[in-house]
Amino acid sequence: MHSTLSFSRATTVPTTNYAFHSQSPINLRFCGLRREAFGISILTRSSSGRVRLSTRGRSKRISASTGNNGTPPKSFDYDLIIIGAGVGGHGAALHAVEKGLKTAIIEGDVVGGTCVNRGCVPSKALLAVSGRMRELQSEHHMKALGLQVSAAGYDRQGVAGHANNLASKIRSNLTNSMKALGVDILTGFGTIVGPQKVKYGKVGFTDNVVTAKDIIIATGSVPFVPKGIEVDGKTVITSDHALKLEFVPDWIAIVGSGYIGLEFSDVYTALGSEVTFIEALDQLMPGFDPEISKLAQRVLINPRKIDYHTGVFATKITPARDGKPVIIELTDAKTKEHKDTLEVDAALIATGRAPFTNGLGLENINVVTQRGFVPVDERMRVIDANGNLVPHLYCIGDANGKMMLAHAASAQGISVVEQVTGRDHVLNHLSVPAACFTHPEISMVGLTEPQAREKAVKEGFEISVAKTSFKANTKALAENEGEGLAKLIYRPDNGEILGVHIFGLHAADLIHEASNAIALGTRIQDIKFAVHAHPTLSEVLDELFKSAKVLDMKTLRKMKS
């Protein structure tokens, strides 16, 4: 559920496709801040154990030091304390217990964090409904299958209940799984008070102080709302409010056309709303691979009750009151001049998310956030204001801004646990997939074609692109869902997979074959021999890899000579 922004320098800002007045355009990934992919910051370890941070021509040495922020305790209450019980914290906690660590997790709100309570989980419940509605409402689709269906309808309260019940069930499952394995769940807001020390407690109650050999910050993020936008939670809402589905407006403006905006446009149009997208950049879906964006717009935007304004800021949004509608003032992104005024029934602010790091006590350990994000190295170790690694302190997930996805947070947490238990591990973020659960779905892993071409120019190699259509897949045709494309970006000289992008039926499930191949370093010439069941959608990937042309060694030697 994440979008894009842009930077002119190596800093980290809330991920959103809503550009800021003070920022020049920057091109970040819609699914998170992939700094490694863009060369925004690169950290390397020397033989001396020092860590070097390189930022576009600047370099800074970072060496581990205890600093002067208090004395670490000599004995500990826990081996590991995790601040935040979202998907990232949960994944780290379970892996820690598996590794034999005495573990506690501190949560000031509810177990499950954004993903379970206000994000991935309830949104997928709503999208499941929109998918069914869209199918039932498509007379052409039903006739093609030989089916006759009477007019489809829905109960808004029942739909909202489905989303809420699913979130409650998953939240309960997460809580029970941690309790069953012996993870202590400490209730309250966690604050770091010194090296290896954390206090927690509820407002109005005495704080408790606990110690741990290692601490992981996993506090996640909150919806980002640009200045000038007044959120009332009823007619001007964030995704947190929208997931409650308290009403379905006749006309809703969605500010931002990234993952969050696209998914909610799918839900609202299926339930009968008209949608207007407001996008600060010059095209919709700016963070996706351009070819995928073009196809997705043709299928997900143009045939539906959706119009859009691109290249504009929503500089002021006033909620509906006193019988007046929601009023949105649009300003040209380039000239900064007033362009238009919209009057709609509701507005959804889908401009990405901002890290939730206030009140963590980072000042007690000399850590300064960058646009709210906690600075970390490639091993998720926290870096202080002097460029030193803070001993025994890590930060994972949305709070560090590397990649704002729930499953990335969990993977980072598992990576940290591997490190504190003696096995060095660095997560390859370019192998982490992302998905947008529209109908049909969009998924991707690795680099987009423009990013791959930029990398190729910088490093001096050629790239090739292979594509396959869902229209050639038997299973897709059997489902009458032949609209779709799979795209592979790769190096023809060595078969390295640089990126895979899929738009089509169950794209979110199909992407993992490519993701695992990148993670394991599998080359195209090897994965071509993998066997796929017939007839399945997985054959889209089978055909994709088989269509790639990798040069053999004999040809390469000739080219070099």
Coordinates of N, CA, C and O in Angstrom, one line a residue, residues 317-416:
I317 N -8.1 21.5 1.3 CA -9.4 20.7 1.3 C -10.2 21.0 2.6 O -9.7 20.9 3.7
T318 N -11.4 21.5 2.4 CA -12.3 21.8 3.5 C -13.4 20.8 3.6 O -14.1 20.5 2.6
P319 N -13.6 20.2 4.7 CA -14.7 19.2 4.9 C -16.1 19.7 4.6 O -16.3 21.0 4.7
A320 N -17.0 18.9 4.3 CA -18.4 19.3 4.2 C -19.0 19.7 5.5 O -18.8 19.1 6.5
R321 N -19.6 20.9 5.5 CA -20.3 21.4 6.7 C -21.3 22.4 6.3 O -21.2 23.1 5.2
D322 N -22.3 22.6 7.1 CA -23.3 23.6 7.0 C -24.0 23.5 5.6 O -24.3 24.5 4.9
G323 N -24.2 22.2 5.2 CA -24.9 22.0 3.9 C -24.0 22.1 2.7 O -24.5 21.9 1.5
K324 N -22.8 22.5 2.9 CA -21.9 22.7 1.7 C -21.1 21.4 1.5 O -20.8 20.7 2.4
P325 N -20.7 21.1 0.2 CA -19.9 19.9 0.0 C -18.4 20.1 0.4 O -18.0 21.1 0.8
V326 N -17.7 19.0 0.2 CA -16.2 19.1 0.4 C -15.6 20.0 -0.7 O -16.0 19.8 -1.9
I327 N -14.8 21.0 -0.4 CA -14.3 21.9 -1.4 C -12.8 21.6 -1.5 O -12.0 21.6 -0.5
I328 N -12.3 21.4 -2.7 CA -10.9 21.1 -3.0 C -10.3 22.2 -3.9 O -10.8 22.4 -5.0
E329 N -9.3 22.9 -3.5 CA -8.6 23.9 -4.3 C -7.4 23.2 -4.9 O -6.5 22.7 -4.2
L330 N -7.3 23.3 -6.3 CA -6.2 22.7 -7.0 C -5.3 23.7 -7.5 O -5.7 24.8 -8.0
T331 N -4.0 23.5 -7.3 CA -2.9 24.4 -7.8 C -2.0 23.7 -8.7 O -1.6 22.5 -8.5
D332 N -1.6 24.3 -9.8 CA -0.7 23.8 -10.8 C 0.6 23.4 -10.1 O 1.2 24.3 -9.4
A333 N 1.1 22.2 -10.3 CA 2.3 21.8 -9.6 C 3.6 22.5 -10.1 O 4.5 22.7 -9.3
K334 N 3.5 23.0 -11.3 CA 4.7 23.7 -11.8 C 4.7 25.2 -11.6 O 5.6 25.8 -11.1
T335 N 3.5 25.8 -12.0 CA 3.4 27.3 -11.9 C 3.0 27.7 -10.5 O 3.2 28.9 -10.2
K336 N 2.4 26.8 -9.7 CA 1.9 27.1 -8.4 C 0.7 28.1 -8.4 O 0.4 28.7 -7.4
E337 N 0.1 28.2 -9.6 CA -1.1 29.1 -9.7 C -2.3 28.3 -9.5 O -2.4 27.1 -9.8
H338 N -3.4 28.9 -9.0 CA -4.7 28.3 -8.8 C -5.2 27.8 -10.2 O -5.2 28.5 -11.2
K339 N -5.6 26.5 -10.2 CA -6.1 25.9 -11.5 C -7.5 25.6 -11.5 O -8.2 25.8 -12.5
D340 N -8.1 25.1 -10.4 CA -9.5 24.7 -10.4 C -10.0 24.5 -9.0 O -9.2 24.4 -8.0
T341 N -11.3 24.4 -8.8 CA -11.9 24.1 -7.5 C -12.9 23.0 -7.8 O -13.8 23.1 -8.6
L342 N -12.8 22.0 -6.9 CA -13.8 20.9 -7.0 C -14.7 20.9 -5.8 O -14.3 21.2 -4.7
E343 N -15.9 20.5 -6.1 CA -16.9 20.3 -5.0 C -17.4 18.8 -5.1 O -18.0 18.4 -6.1
V344 N -17.0 18.0 -4.0 CA -17.3 16.6 -4.1 C -18.0 16.2 -2.7 O -18.1 17.0 -1.8
D345 N -18.5 15.0 -2.7 CA -19.1 14.5 -1.5 C -18.1 14.1 -0.4 O -18.4 14.1 0.8
A346 N -17.0 13.6 -0.8 CA -15.9 13.2 0.1 C -14.6 13.2 -0.5 O -14.5 13.2 -1.8
A347 N -13.5 13.2 0.3 CA -12.2 13.2 -0.2 C -11.4 12.2 0.6 O -11.4 12.2 1.9
L348 N -10.6 11.3 -0.1 CA -9.7 10.4 0.6 C -8.3 10.8 0.4 O -7.9 11.0 -0.8
I349 N -7.6 11.0 1.5 CA -6.2 11.4 1.4 C -5.3 10.2 1.3 O -5.1 9.5 2.3
A350 N -4.8 9.8 0.1 CA -4.0 8.6 -0.1 C -2.6 9.0 -0.5 O -2.1 8.6 -1.5
T351 N -2.0 9.9 0.3 CA -0.7 10.5 0.0 C 0.5 9.7 0.6 O 1.5 10.3 0.9
G352 N 0.3 8.5 1.0 CA 1.4 7.7 1.6 C 1.3 7.8 3.1 O 0.4 8.2 3.7
R353 N 2.4 7.3 3.7 CA 2.5 7.2 5.1 C 3.8 7.9 5.7 O 4.8 8.0 5.0
A354 N 3.7 8.3 6.9 CA 4.8 8.9 7.6 C 5.2 8.1 8.8 O 4.4 7.4 9.4
P355 N 6.5 8.0 9.1 CA 7.0 7.1 10.2 C 6.4 7.6 11.6 O 6.3 8.8 11.8
F356 N 6.1 6.6 12.4 CA 5.7 6.9 13.7 C 6.8 6.7 14.7 O 7.0 5.7 15.3
T357 N 7.6 7.8 14.9 CA 8.8 7.7 15.7 C 8.9 8.8 16.8 O 9.8 8.8 17.5
N358 N 7.9 9.7 16.9 CA 7.9 10.7 17.9 C 7.7 10.0 19.3 O 7.0 9.1 19.4
G359 N 8.4 10.5 20.3 CA 8.3 10.0 21.6 C 9.0 8.7 21.9 O 8.8 8.1 23.0
L360 N 9.9 8.3 21.0 CA 10.6 7.1 21.2 C 11.8 7.3 22.2 O 12.5 6.3 22.6
G361 N 12.2 8.5 22.5 CA 13.3 8.8 23.4 C 14.6 8.7 22.6 O 15.7 8.4 23.3
L362 N 14.6 8.9 21.3 CA 15.8 8.8 20.5 C 16.9 9.8 21.0 O 18.1 9.5 20.8
E363 N 16.4 10.9 21.5 CA 17.4 11.9 21.9 C 18.2 11.4 23.1 O 19.4 11.9 23.3
N364 N 17.7 10.4 23.8 CA 18.5 9.9 25.0 C 19.7 9.1 24.5 O 20.6 8.8 25.3
I365 N 19.7 8.7 23.3 CA 20.8 7.9 22.7 C 21.5 8.6 21.6 O 22.2 8.0 20.7
N366 N 21.2 9.9 21.5 CA 21.9 10.8 20.4 C 21.5 10.4 19.0 O 22.4 10.4 18.1
V367 N 20.3 10.0 18.8 CA 19.8 9.6 17.5 C 18.9 10.7 16.9 O 18.0 11.1 17.6
V368 N 19.2 11.2 15.7 CA 18.4 12.2 15.1 C 17.7 11.6 13.9 O 18.4 11.1 13.0
T369 N 16.4 11.7 13.8 CA 15.7 11.2 12.7 C 15.9 12.0 11.4 O 16.2 13.2 11.5
Q370 N 15.7 11.4 10.2 CA 15.8 12.1 9.0 C 14.4 12.1 8.4 O 13.9 11.1 7.9
R371 N 13.8 13.3 8.4 CA 12.4 13.4 8.0 C 11.4 12.4 8.7 O 10.5 11.9 8.2
G372 N 11.8 12.2 10.0 CA 11.0 11.3 10.8 C 11.5 9.9 10.8 O 11.1 9.1 11.7
F373 N 12.3 9.4 9.9 CA 12.8 8.1 9.8 C 14.0 7.9 10.6 O 14.9 8.8 10.7
V374 N 14.1 6.7 11.2 CA 15.3 6.4 12.0 C 16.4 5.9 11.1 O 16.2 5.0 10.3
P375 N 17.6 6.6 11.1 CA 18.7 6.2 10.2 C 19.3 4.8 10.6 O 19.6 4.6 11.8
V376 N 19.4 3.9 9.6 CA 20.0 2.6 9.9 C 21.0 2.2 8.7 O 20.9 2.8 7.7
D377 N 21.8 1.2 9.0 CA 22.6 0.7 7.9 C 22.0 -0.5 7.3 O 20.8 -0.7 7.5
E378 N 22.7 -1.2 6.4 CA 22.1 -2.3 5.7 C 21.7 -3.5 6.6 O 21.0 -4.4 6.1
R379 N 22.2 -3.5 7.8 CA 21.8 -4.5 8.8 C 20.8 -4.1 9.8 O 20.6 -4.7 10.8
M380 N 20.1 -2.9 9.5 CA 19.1 -2.3 10.3 C 19.6 -1.8 11.7 O 18.9 -1.5 12.6
R381 N 20.9 -1.7 11.8 CA 21.5 -1.1 13.0 C 21.4 0.4 13.0 O 21.7 1.1 12.0
V382 N 20.9 1.0 14.1 CA 20.6 2.4 14.2 C 21.9 3.2 14.2 O 22.9 2.8 14.9
I383 N 21.9 4.3 13.5 CA 23.1 5.2 13.4 C 22.8 6.5 14.2 O 21.7 7.1 14.0
D384 N 23.7 6.9 15.0 CA 23.4 8.1 15.8 C 23.8 9.4 15.1 O 24.3 9.4 13.9
A385 N 23.7 10.6 15.7 CA 23.9 11.8 15.1 C 25.3 12.1 14.7 O 25.6 12.9 13.8
N386 N 26.3 11.3 15.3 CA 27.7 11.5 15.0 C 28.1 10.5 13.9 O 29.3 10.4 13.6
G387 N 27.2 9.7 13.4 CA 27.5 8.7 12.4 C 28.0 7.4 13.0 O 28.5 6.5 12.3
N388 N 27.8 7.2 14.3 CA 28.3 6.0 14.9 C 27.1 5.0 15.0 O 25.9 5.4 15.2
L389 N 27.4 3.7 15.0 CA 26.4 2.7 15.2 C 26.0 2.7 16.7 O 26.9 2.6 17.5
V390 N 24.8 2.7 17.0 CA 24.3 2.6 18.4 C 24.3 1.1 18.8 O 23.6 0.3 18.2
P391 N 25.2 0.7 19.7 CA 25.2 -0.7 20.0 C 23.9 -1.3 20.5 O 23.1 -0.7 21.2
H392 N 23.6 -2.5 20.0 CA 22.5 -3.3 20.4 C 21.1 -2.7 20.1 O 20.1 -3.1 20.7
L393 N 21.1 -1.7 19.2 CA 19.8 -1.1 18.8 C 19.6 -1.2 17.3 O 20.4 -0.8 16.5
Y394 N 18.4 -1.7 17.0 CA 18.0 -1.9 15.6 C 16.6 -1.2 15.3 O 15.8 -1.0 16.2
C395 N 16.4 -0.9 14.0 CA 15.1 -0.4 13.7 C 14.6 -1.1 12.4 O 15.4 -1.2 11.4
I396 N 13.4 -1.6 12.4 CA 12.9 -2.3 11.2 C 11.5 -1.6 10.7 O 10.9 -0.9 11.4
G397 N 11.2 -2.0 9.5 CA 9.9 -1.6 9.0 C 9.7 -0.2 8.6 O 10.7 0.5 8.3
D398 N 8.5 0.3 8.6 CA 8.2 1.7 8.1 C 9.0 2.7 8.9 O 9.2 3.8 8.3
A399 N 9.3 2.5 10.1 CA 10.0 3.5 10.9 C 11.4 3.8 10.3 O 12.0 4.9 10.6
N400 N 12.0 2.9 9.6 CA 13.3 3.2 9.0 C 13.2 3.6 7.5 O 14.2 4.1 7.0
G401 N 12.1 3.5 6.9 CA 11.9 4.0 5.6 C 12.5 3.3 4.4 O 12.5 3.7 3.3
K402 N 13.2 2.2 4.7 CA 13.9 1.5 3.6 C 12.9 0.9 2.6 O 13.1 1.0 1.4
M403 N 11.8 0.3 3.1 CA 10.8 -0.2 2.2 C 9.5 -0.4 3.0 O 9.4 -1.3 3.9
M404 N 8.6 0.4 2.7 CA 7.4 0.5 3.6 C 6.3 -0.5 3.2 O 5.3 -0.2 2.7
L405 N 6.6 -1.8 3.5 CA 5.7 -2.9 3.3 C 5.8 -3.8 4.5 O 6.8 -4.0 5.1
A406 N 4.6 -4.3 4.9 CA 4.5 -5.2 6.1 C 5.5 -6.4 6.0 O 6.2 -6.7 7.0
H407 N 5.5 -7.0 4.9 CA 6.3 -8.2 4.8 C 7.8 -7.9 4.7 O 8.6 -8.7 5.1
A408 N 8.1 -6.7 4.3 CA 9.5 -6.2 4.3 C 10.0 -6.0 5.8 O 11.1 -6.4 6.2
A409 N 9.0 -5.5 6.6 CA 9.3 -5.3 8.0 C 9.6 -6.6 8.7 O 10.5 -6.7 9.5
S410 N 8.8 -7.6 8.4 CA 8.9 -8.9 9.0 C 10.3 -9.5 8.6 O 11.0 -10.1 9.4
A411 N 10.6 -9.4 7.3 CA 11.9 -9.9 6.8 C 13.1 -9.2 7.4 O 14.1 -9.9 7.8
Q412 N 12.9 -7.9 7.6 CA 14.0 -7.2 8.3 C 14.2 -7.6 9.8 O 15.3 -7.8 10.3
G413 N 13.0 -7.9 10.4 CA 13.1 -8.3 11.8 C 13.7 -9.7 11.9 O 14.5 -9.9 12.9
I414 N 13.4 -10.6 11.0 CA 14.0 -11.9 11.0 C 15.5 -11.8 10.8 O 16.4 -12.5 11.4
S415 N 15.9 -10.9 9.9 CA 17.3 -10.6 9.6 C 18.1 -10.2 10.8 O 19.2 -10.6 11.1
V416 N 17.4 -9.2 11.6 CA 18.1 -8.7 12.8 C 18.3 -9.9 13.8 O 19.3 -10.0 14.4

